[in-house]
JSON list of C-alpha atoms in Angstrom, two decimals:
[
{"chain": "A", "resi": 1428, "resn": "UNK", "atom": "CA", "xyz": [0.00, 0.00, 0.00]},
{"chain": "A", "resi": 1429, "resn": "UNK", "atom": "CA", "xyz": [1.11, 3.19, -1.43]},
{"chain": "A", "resi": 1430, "resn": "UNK", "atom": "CA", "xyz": [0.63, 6.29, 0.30]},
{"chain": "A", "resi": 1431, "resn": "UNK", "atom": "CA", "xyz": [0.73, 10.18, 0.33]},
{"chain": "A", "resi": 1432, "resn": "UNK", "atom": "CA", "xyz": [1.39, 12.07, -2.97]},
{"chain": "A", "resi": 1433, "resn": "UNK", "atom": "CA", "xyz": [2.40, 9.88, -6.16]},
{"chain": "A", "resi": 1434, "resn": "UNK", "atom": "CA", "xyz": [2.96, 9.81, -9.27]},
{"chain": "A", "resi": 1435, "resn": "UNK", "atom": "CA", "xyz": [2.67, 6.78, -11.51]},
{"chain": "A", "resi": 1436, "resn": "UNK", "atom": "CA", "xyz": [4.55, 7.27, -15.36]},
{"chain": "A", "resi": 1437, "resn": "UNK", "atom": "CA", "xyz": [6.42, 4.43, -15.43]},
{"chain": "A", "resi": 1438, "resn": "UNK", "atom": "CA", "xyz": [4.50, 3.06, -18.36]},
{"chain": "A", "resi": 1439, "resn": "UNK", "atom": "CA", "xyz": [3.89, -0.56, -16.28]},
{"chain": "A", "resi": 1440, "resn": "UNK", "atom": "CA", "xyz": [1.46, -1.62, -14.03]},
{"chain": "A", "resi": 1441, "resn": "UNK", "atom": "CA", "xyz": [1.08, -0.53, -10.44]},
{"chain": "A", "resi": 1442, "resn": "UNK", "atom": "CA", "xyz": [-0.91, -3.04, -8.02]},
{"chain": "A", "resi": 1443, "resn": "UNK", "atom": "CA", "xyz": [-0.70, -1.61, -4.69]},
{"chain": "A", "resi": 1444, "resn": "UNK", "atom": "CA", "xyz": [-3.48, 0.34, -3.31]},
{"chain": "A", "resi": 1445, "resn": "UNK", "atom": "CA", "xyz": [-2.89, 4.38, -3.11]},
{"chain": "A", "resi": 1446, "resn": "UNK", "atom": "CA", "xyz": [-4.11, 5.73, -0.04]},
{"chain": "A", "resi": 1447, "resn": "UNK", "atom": "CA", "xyz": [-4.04, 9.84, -0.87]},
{"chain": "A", "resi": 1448, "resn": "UNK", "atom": "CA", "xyz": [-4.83, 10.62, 2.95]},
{"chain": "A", "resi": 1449, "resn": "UNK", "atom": "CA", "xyz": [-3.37, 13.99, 3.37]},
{"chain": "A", "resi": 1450, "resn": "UNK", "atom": "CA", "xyz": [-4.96, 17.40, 2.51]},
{"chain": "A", "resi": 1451, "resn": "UNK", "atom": "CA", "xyz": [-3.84, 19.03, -0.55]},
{"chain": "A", "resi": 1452, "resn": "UNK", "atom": "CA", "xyz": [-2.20, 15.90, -2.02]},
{"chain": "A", "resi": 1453, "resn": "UNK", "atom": "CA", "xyz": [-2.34, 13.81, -5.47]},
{"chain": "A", "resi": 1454, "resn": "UNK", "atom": "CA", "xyz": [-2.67, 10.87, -7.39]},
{"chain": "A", "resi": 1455, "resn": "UNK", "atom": "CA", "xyz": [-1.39, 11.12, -10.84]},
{"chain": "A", "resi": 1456, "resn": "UNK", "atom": "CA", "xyz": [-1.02, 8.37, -13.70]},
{"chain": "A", "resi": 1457, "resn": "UNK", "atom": "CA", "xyz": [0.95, 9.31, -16.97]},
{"chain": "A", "resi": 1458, "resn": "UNK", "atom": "CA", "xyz": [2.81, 8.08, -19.50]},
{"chain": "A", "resi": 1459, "resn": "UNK", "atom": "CA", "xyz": [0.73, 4.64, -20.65]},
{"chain": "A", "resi": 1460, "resn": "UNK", "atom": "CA", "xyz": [0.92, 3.73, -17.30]},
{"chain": "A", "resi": 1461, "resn": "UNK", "atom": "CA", "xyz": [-1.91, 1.44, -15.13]},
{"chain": "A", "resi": 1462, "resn": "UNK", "atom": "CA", "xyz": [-2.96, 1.43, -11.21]},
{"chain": "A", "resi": 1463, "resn": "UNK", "atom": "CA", "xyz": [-4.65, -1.71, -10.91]},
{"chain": "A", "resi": 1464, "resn": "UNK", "atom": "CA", "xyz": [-5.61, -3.37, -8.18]},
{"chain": "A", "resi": 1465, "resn": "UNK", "atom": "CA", "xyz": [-7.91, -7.01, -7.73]},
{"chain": "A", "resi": 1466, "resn": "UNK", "atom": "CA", "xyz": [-10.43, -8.63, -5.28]},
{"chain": "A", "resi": 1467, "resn": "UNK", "atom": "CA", "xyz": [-12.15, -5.65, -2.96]},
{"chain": "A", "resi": 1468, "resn": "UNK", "atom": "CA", "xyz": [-9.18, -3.23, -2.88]},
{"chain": "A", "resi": 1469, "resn": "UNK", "atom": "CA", "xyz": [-9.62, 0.33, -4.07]},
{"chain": "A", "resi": 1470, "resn": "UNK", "atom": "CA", "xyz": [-7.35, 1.32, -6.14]},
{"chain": "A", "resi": 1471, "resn": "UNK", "atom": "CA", "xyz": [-7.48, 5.12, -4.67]},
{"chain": "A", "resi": 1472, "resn": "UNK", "atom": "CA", "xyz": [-8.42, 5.59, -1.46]},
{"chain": "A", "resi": 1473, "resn": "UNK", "atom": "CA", "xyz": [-9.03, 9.10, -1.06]},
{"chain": "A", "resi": 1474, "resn": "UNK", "atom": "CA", "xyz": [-9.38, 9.89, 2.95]},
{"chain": "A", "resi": 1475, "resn": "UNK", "atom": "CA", "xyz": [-7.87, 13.95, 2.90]},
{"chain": "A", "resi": 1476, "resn": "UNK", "atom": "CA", "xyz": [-9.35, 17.57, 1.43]},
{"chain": "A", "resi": 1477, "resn": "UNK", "atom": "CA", "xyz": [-8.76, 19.16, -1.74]},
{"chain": "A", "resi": 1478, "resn": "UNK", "atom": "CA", "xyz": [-6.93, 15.98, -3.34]},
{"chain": "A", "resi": 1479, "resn": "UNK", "atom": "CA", "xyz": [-6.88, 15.78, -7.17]},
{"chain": "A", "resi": 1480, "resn": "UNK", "atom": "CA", "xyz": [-6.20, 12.76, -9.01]},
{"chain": "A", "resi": 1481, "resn": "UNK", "atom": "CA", "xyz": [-5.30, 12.89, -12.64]},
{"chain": "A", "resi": 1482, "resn": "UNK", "atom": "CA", "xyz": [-5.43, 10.13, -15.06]},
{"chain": "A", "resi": 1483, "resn": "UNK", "atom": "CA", "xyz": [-3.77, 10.89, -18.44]},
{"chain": "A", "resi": 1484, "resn": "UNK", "atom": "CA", "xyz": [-4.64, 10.08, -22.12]},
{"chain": "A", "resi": 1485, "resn": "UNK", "atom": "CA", "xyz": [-3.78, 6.70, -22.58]},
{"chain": "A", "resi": 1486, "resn": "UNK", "atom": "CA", "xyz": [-3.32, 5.55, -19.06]},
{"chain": "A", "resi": 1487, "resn": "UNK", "atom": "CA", "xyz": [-5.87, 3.81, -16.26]},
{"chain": "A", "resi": 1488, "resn": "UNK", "atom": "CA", "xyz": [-6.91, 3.23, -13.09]},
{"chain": "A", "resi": 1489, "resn": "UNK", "atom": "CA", "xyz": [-8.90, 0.42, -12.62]},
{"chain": "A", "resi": 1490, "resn": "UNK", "atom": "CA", "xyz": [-10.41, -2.17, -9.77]},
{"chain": "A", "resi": 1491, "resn": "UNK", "atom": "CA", "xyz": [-13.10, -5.23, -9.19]},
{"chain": "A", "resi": 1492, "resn": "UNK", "atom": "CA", "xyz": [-14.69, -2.93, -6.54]},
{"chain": "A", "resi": 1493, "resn": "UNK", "atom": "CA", "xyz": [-14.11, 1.23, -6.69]},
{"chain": "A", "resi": 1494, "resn": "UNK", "atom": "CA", "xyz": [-11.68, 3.00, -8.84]},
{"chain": "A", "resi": 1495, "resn": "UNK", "atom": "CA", "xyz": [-11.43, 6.16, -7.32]},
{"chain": "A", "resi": 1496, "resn": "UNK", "atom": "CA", "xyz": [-12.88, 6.41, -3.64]},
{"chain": "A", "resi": 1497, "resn": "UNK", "atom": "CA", "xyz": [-13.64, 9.73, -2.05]},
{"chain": "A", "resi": 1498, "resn": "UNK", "atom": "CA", "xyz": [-16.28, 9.22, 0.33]},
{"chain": "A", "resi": 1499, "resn": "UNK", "atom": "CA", "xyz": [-16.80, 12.41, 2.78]},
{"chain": "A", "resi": 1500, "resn": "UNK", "atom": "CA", "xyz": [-14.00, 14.42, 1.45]},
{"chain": "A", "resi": 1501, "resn": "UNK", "atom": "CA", "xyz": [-14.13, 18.12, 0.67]},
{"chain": "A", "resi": 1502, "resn": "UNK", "atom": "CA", "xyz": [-13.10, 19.77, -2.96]},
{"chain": "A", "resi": 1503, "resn": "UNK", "atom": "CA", "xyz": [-12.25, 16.30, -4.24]},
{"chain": "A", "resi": 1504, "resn": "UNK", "atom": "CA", "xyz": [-10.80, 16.82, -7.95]},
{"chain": "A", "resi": 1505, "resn": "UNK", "atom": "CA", "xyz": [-10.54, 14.06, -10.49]},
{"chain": "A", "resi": 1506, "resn": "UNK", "atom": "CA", "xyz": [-9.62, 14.38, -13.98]},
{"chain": "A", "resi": 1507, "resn": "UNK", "atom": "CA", "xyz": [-9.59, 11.77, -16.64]},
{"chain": "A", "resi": 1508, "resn": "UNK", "atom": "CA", "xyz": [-8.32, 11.91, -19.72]},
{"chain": "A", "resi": 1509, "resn": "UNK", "atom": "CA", "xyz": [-7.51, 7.69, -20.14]},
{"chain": "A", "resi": 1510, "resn": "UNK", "atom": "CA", "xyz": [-9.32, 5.49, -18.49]},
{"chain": "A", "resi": 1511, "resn": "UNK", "atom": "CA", "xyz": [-11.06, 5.12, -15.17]},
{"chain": "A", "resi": 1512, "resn": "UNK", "atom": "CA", "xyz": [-13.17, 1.49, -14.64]},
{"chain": "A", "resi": 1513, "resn": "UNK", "atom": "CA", "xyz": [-14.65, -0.87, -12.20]},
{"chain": "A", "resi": 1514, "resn": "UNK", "atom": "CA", "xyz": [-15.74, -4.55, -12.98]},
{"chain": "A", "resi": 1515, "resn": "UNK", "atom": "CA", "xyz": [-17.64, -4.99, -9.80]},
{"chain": "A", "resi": 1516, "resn": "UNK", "atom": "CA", "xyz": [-19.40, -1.69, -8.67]},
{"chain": "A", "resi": 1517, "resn": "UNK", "atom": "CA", "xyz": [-18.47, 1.95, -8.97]},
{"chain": "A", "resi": 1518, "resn": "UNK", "atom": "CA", "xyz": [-16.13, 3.76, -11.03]},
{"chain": "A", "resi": 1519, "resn": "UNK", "atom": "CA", "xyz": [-16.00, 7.01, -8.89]},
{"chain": "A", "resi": 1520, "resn": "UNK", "atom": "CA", "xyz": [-17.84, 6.76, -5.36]},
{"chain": "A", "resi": 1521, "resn": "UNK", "atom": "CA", "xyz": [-17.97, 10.30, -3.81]},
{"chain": "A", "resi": 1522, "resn": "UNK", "atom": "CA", "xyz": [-20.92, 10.30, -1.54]},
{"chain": "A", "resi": 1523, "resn": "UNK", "atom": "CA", "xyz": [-21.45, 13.06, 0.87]},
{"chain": "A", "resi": 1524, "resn": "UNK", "atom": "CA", "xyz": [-18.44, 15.08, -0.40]},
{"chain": "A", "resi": 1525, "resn": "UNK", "atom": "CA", "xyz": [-18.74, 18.66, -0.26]},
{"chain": "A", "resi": 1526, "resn": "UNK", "atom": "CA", "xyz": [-17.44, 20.89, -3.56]},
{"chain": "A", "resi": 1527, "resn": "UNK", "atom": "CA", "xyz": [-15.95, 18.18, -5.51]},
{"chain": "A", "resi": 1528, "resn": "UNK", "atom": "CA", "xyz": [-15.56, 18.27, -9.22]},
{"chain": "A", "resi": 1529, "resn": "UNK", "atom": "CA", "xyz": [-14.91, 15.03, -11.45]},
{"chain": "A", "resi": 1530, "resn": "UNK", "atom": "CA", "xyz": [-13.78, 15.98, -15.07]},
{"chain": "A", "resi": 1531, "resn": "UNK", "atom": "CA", "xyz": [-14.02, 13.41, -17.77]},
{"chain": "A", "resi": 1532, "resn": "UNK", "atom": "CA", "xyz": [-12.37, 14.92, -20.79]},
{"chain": "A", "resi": 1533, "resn": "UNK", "atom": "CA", "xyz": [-12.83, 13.82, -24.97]},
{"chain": "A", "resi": 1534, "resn": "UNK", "atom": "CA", "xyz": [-11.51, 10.50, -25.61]},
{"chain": "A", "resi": 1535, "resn": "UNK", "atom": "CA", "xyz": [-11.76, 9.78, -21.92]},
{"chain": "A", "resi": 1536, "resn": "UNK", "atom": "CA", "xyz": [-13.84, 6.84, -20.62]},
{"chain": "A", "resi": 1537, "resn": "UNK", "atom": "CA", "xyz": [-15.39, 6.15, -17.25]},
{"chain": "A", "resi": 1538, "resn": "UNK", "atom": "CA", "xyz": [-16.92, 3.08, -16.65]},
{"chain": "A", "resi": 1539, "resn": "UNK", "atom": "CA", "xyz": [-18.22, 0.01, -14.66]},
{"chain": "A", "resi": 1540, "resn": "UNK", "atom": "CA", "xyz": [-20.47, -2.65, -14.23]},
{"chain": "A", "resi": 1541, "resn": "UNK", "atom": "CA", "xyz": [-22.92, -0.43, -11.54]},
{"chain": "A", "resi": 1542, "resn": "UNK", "atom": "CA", "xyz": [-23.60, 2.61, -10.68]},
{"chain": "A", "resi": 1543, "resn": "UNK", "atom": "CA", "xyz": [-20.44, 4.50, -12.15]},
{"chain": "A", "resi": 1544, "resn": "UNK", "atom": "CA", "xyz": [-20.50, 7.76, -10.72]},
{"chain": "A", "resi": 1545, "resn": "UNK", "atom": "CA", "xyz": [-22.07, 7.47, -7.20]},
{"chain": "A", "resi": 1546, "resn": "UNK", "atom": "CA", "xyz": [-23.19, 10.59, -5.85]},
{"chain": "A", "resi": 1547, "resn": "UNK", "atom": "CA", "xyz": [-25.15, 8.97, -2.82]},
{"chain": "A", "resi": 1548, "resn": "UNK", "atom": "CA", "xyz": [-27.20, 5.89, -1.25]},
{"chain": "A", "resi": 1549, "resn": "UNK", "atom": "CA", "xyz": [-30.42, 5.47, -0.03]},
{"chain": "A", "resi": 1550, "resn": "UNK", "atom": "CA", "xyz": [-30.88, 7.12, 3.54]},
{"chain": "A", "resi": 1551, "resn": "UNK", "atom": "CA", "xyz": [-27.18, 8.46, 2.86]},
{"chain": "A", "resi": 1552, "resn": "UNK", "atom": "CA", "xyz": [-26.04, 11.94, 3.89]},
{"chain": "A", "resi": 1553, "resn": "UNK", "atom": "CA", "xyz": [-26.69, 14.94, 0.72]},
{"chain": "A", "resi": 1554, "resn": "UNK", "atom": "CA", "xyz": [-23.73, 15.10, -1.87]},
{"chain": "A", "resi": 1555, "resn": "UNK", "atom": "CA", "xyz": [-23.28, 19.33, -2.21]},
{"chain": "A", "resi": 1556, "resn": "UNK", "atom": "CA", "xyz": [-21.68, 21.58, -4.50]},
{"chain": "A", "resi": 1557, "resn": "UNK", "atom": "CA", "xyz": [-20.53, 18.49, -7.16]},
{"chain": "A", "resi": 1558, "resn": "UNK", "atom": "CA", "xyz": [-19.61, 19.70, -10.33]},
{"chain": "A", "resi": 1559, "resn": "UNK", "atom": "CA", "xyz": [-19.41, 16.99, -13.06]},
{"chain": "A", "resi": 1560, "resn": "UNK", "atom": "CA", "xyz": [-18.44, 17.96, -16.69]},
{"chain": "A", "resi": 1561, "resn": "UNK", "atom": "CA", "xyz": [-18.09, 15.31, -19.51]},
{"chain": "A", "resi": 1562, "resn": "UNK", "atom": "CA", "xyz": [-16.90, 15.63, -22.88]},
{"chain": "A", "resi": 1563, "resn": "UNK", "atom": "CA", "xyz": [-15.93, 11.94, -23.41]},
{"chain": "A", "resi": 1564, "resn": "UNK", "atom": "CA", "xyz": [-17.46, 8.68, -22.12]},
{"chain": "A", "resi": 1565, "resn": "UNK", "atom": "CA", "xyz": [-19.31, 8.10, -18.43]},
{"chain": "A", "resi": 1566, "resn": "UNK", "atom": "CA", "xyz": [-21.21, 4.75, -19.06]},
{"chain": "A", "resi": 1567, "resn": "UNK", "atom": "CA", "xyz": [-22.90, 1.55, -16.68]},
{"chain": "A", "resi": 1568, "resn": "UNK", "atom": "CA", "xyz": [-23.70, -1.94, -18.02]},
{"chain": "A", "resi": 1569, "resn": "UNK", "atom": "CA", "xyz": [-26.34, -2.19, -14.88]},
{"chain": "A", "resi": 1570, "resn": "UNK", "atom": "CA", "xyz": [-27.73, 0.41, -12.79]},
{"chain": "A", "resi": 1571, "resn": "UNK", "atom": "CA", "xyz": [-27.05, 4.14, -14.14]},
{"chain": "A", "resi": 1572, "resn": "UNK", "atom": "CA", "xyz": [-24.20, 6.31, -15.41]},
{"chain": "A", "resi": 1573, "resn": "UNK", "atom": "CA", "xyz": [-24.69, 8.65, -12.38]},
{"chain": "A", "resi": 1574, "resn": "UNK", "atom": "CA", "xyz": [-26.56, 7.66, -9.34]},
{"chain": "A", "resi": 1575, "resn": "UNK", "atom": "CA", "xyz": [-27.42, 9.24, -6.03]},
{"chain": "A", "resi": 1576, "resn": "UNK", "atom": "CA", "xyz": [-30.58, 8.70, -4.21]},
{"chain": "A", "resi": 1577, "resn": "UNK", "atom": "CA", "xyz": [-30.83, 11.44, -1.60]},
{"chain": "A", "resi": 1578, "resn": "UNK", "atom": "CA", "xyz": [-33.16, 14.14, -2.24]},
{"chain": "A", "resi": 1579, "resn": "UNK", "atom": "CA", "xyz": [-30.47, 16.68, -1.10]},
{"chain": "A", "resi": 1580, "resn": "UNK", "atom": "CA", "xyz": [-28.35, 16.59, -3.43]},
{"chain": "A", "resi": 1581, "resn": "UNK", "atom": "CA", "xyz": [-27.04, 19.51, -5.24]},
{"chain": "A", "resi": 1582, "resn": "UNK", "atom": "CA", "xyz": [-25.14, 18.11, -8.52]},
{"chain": "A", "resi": 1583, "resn": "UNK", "atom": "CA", "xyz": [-24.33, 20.27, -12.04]},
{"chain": "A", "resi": 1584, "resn": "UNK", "atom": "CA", "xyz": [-23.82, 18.08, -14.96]},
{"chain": "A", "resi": 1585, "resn": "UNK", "atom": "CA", "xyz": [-22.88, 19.52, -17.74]},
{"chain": "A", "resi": 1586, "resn": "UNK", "atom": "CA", "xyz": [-22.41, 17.03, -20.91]},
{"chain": "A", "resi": 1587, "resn": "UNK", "atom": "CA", "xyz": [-20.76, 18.67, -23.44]},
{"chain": "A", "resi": 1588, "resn": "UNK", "atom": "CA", "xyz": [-20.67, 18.42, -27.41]},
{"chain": "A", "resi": 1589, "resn": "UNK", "atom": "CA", "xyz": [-19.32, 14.95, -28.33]},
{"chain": "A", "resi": 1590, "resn": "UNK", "atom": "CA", "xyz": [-20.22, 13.37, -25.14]},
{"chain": "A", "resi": 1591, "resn": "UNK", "atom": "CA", "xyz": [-22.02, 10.58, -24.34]},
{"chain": "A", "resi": 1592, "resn": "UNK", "atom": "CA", "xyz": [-23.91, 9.56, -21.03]},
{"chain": "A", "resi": 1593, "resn": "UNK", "atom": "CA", "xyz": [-25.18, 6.22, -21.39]},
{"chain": "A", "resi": 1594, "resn": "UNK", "atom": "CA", "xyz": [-26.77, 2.81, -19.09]},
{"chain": "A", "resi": 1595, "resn": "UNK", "atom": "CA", "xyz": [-27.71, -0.53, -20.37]},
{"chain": "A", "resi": 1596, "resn": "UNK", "atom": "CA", "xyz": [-30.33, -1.31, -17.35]},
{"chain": "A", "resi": 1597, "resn": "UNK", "atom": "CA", "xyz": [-33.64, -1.05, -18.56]},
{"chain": "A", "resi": 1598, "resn": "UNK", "atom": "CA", "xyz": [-34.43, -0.76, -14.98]},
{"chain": "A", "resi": 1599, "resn": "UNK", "atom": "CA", "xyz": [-32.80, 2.31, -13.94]},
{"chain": "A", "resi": 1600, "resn": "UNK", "atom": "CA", "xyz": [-32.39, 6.05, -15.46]},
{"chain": "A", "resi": 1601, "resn": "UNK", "atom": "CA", "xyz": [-29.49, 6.62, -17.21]},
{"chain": "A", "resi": 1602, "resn": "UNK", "atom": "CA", "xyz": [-28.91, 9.91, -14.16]},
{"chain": "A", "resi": 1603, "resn": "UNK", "atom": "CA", "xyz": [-30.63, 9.65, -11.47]},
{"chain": "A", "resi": 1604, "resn": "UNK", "atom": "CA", "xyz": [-29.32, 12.60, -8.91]},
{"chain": "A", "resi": 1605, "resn": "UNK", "atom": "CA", "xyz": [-32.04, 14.71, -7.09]},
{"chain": "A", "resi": 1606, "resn": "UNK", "atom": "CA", "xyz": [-34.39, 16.93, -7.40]},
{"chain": "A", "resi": 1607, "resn": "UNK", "atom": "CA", "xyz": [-31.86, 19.63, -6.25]},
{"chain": "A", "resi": 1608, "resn": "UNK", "atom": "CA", "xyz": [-29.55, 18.80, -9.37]},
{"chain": "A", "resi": 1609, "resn": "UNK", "atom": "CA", "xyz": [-29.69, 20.05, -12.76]},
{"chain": "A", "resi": 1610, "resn": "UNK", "atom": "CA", "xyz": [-28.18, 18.32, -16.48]},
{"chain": "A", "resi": 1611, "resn": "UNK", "atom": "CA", "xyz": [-27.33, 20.89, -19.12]},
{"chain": "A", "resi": 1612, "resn": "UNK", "atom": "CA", "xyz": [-26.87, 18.52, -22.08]},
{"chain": "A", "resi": 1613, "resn": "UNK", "atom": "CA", "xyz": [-25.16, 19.49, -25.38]},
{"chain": "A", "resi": 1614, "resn": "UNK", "atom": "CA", "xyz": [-24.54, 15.69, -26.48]},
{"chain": "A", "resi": 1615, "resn": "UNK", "atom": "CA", "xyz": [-25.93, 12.33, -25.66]},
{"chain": "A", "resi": 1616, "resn": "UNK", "atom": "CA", "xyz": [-27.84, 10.71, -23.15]},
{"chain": "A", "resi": 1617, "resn": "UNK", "atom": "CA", "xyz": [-29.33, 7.31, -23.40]},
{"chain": "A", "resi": 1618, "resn": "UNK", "atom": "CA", "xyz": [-30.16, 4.48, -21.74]},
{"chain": "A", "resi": 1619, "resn": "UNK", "atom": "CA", "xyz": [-30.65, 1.87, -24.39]},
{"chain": "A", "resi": 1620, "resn": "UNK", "atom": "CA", "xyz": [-33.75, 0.68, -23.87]},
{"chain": "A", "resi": 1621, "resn": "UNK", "atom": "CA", "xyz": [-35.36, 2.80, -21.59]},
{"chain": "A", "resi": 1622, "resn": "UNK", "atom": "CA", "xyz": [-35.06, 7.09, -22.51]},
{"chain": "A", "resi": 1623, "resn": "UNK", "atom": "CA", "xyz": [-33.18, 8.95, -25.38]},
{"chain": "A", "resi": 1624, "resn": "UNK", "atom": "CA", "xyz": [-32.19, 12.65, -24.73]},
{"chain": "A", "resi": 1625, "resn": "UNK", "atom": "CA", "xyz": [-30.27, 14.15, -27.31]},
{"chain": "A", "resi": 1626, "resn": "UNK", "atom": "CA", "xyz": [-31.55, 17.51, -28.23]},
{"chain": "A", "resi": 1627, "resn": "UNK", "atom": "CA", "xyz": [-28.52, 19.89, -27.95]},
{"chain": "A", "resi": 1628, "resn": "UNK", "atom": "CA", "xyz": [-29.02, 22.89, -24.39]},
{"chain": "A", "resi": 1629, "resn": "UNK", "atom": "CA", "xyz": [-31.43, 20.48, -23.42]},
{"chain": "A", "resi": 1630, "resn": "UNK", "atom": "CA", "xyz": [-31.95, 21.13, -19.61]},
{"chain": "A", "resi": 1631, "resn": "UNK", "atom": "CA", "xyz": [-33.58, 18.66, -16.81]},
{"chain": "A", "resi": 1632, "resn": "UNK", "atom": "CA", "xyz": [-34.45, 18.43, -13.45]},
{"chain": "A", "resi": 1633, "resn": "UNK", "atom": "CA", "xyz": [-33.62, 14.59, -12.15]},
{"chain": "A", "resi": 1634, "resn": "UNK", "atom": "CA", "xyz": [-36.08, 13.29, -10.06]}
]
């Protein structure tokens, strides 16, 4: 187990787990390079304030459980411009942060098998000030893209020209965030058999 500041270029793969638990810190991966941890380790365990993690074209973090975990932390910043994916469950899970901001750039992907961006859980304390902007790829096989369940919540998404939102769970909206939270939408939307929103400036309240 890795932690404090770090920075991971060495073009290989790293398999310990990163534990960014200092304020003001950071995680960054560069240079083709992978953090990649198995079983129910997360691969970024983000425990201090104002931490940013940065994943670079071309380069990944990924994990059977959670990618990048941020749970409770204040101004939280991650930016991906490779890859960020989960197998098991959550790509990004920041529930109950306060001011955090999650970046997914063009030609970036961020995905997993549920819920990818977690916002919050049933009877789980309000998610505030999260800014999420996407101009490349935030998608869920089950579940949705972004998911948070407490009324509370105050989330911006803005997705961008040339991005794409998108769930395969028939079951579940593609966003579901709060009736507090608002989705400016300048490129796609879908869950792929359940809505379509594509129209660009569309805006929409989540319920």
């Amino acid at each position: 187990v890795s932690a404090d500041s770090n920075t991971i270029q060495d073009g290989g793969t790293e398999t310990d787990q990163q534990n960014i638990d200092g304020d003001g810190q950071f995680l960054t991966v560069k240079n083709s390079s992978t953090l990649a941890t198995g079983a129910t380790t997360k691969a970024a365990n983000v425990t201090g304030d104002s931490v940013t993690v940065t994943v670079e074209s071309g380069s990944t973090i990924s994990a059977n459980t959670v990618a990048v975990f941020g749970d409770t932390t204040s101004d939280l910043t991650v930016t991906n411009s490779g890859t960020i994916t989960a197998s098991g469950t959550t790509a990004i899970d920041a529930k109950a942060t306060t001011n955090a901001t999650i970046t997914n750039n063009s030609g970036g992907t961020i995905s997993s098998n549920r819920n990818t961006i977690r916002v919050s859980k049933t009877g789980g304390t309000n998610t505030t000030g999260m800014t999420i902007n996407n101009s490349g790829t935030i998608t869920a096989t089950n579940g949705s893209a972004i998911f948070g369940t407490a009324a509370g919540n105050t989330v911006t998404i803005t997705n961008k020209v040339g991005g794409e939102i998108s769930n395969s769970d028939s079951d579940n909206a593609t966003i579901r965030v709060g009736v507090s939270s608002s989705v400016t939408n300048s490129g796609t939307i879908k869950n792929l058999s359940l809505i379509h929103i594509s129209e660009p400036t569309r805006q929409a309240e989540m319920a």
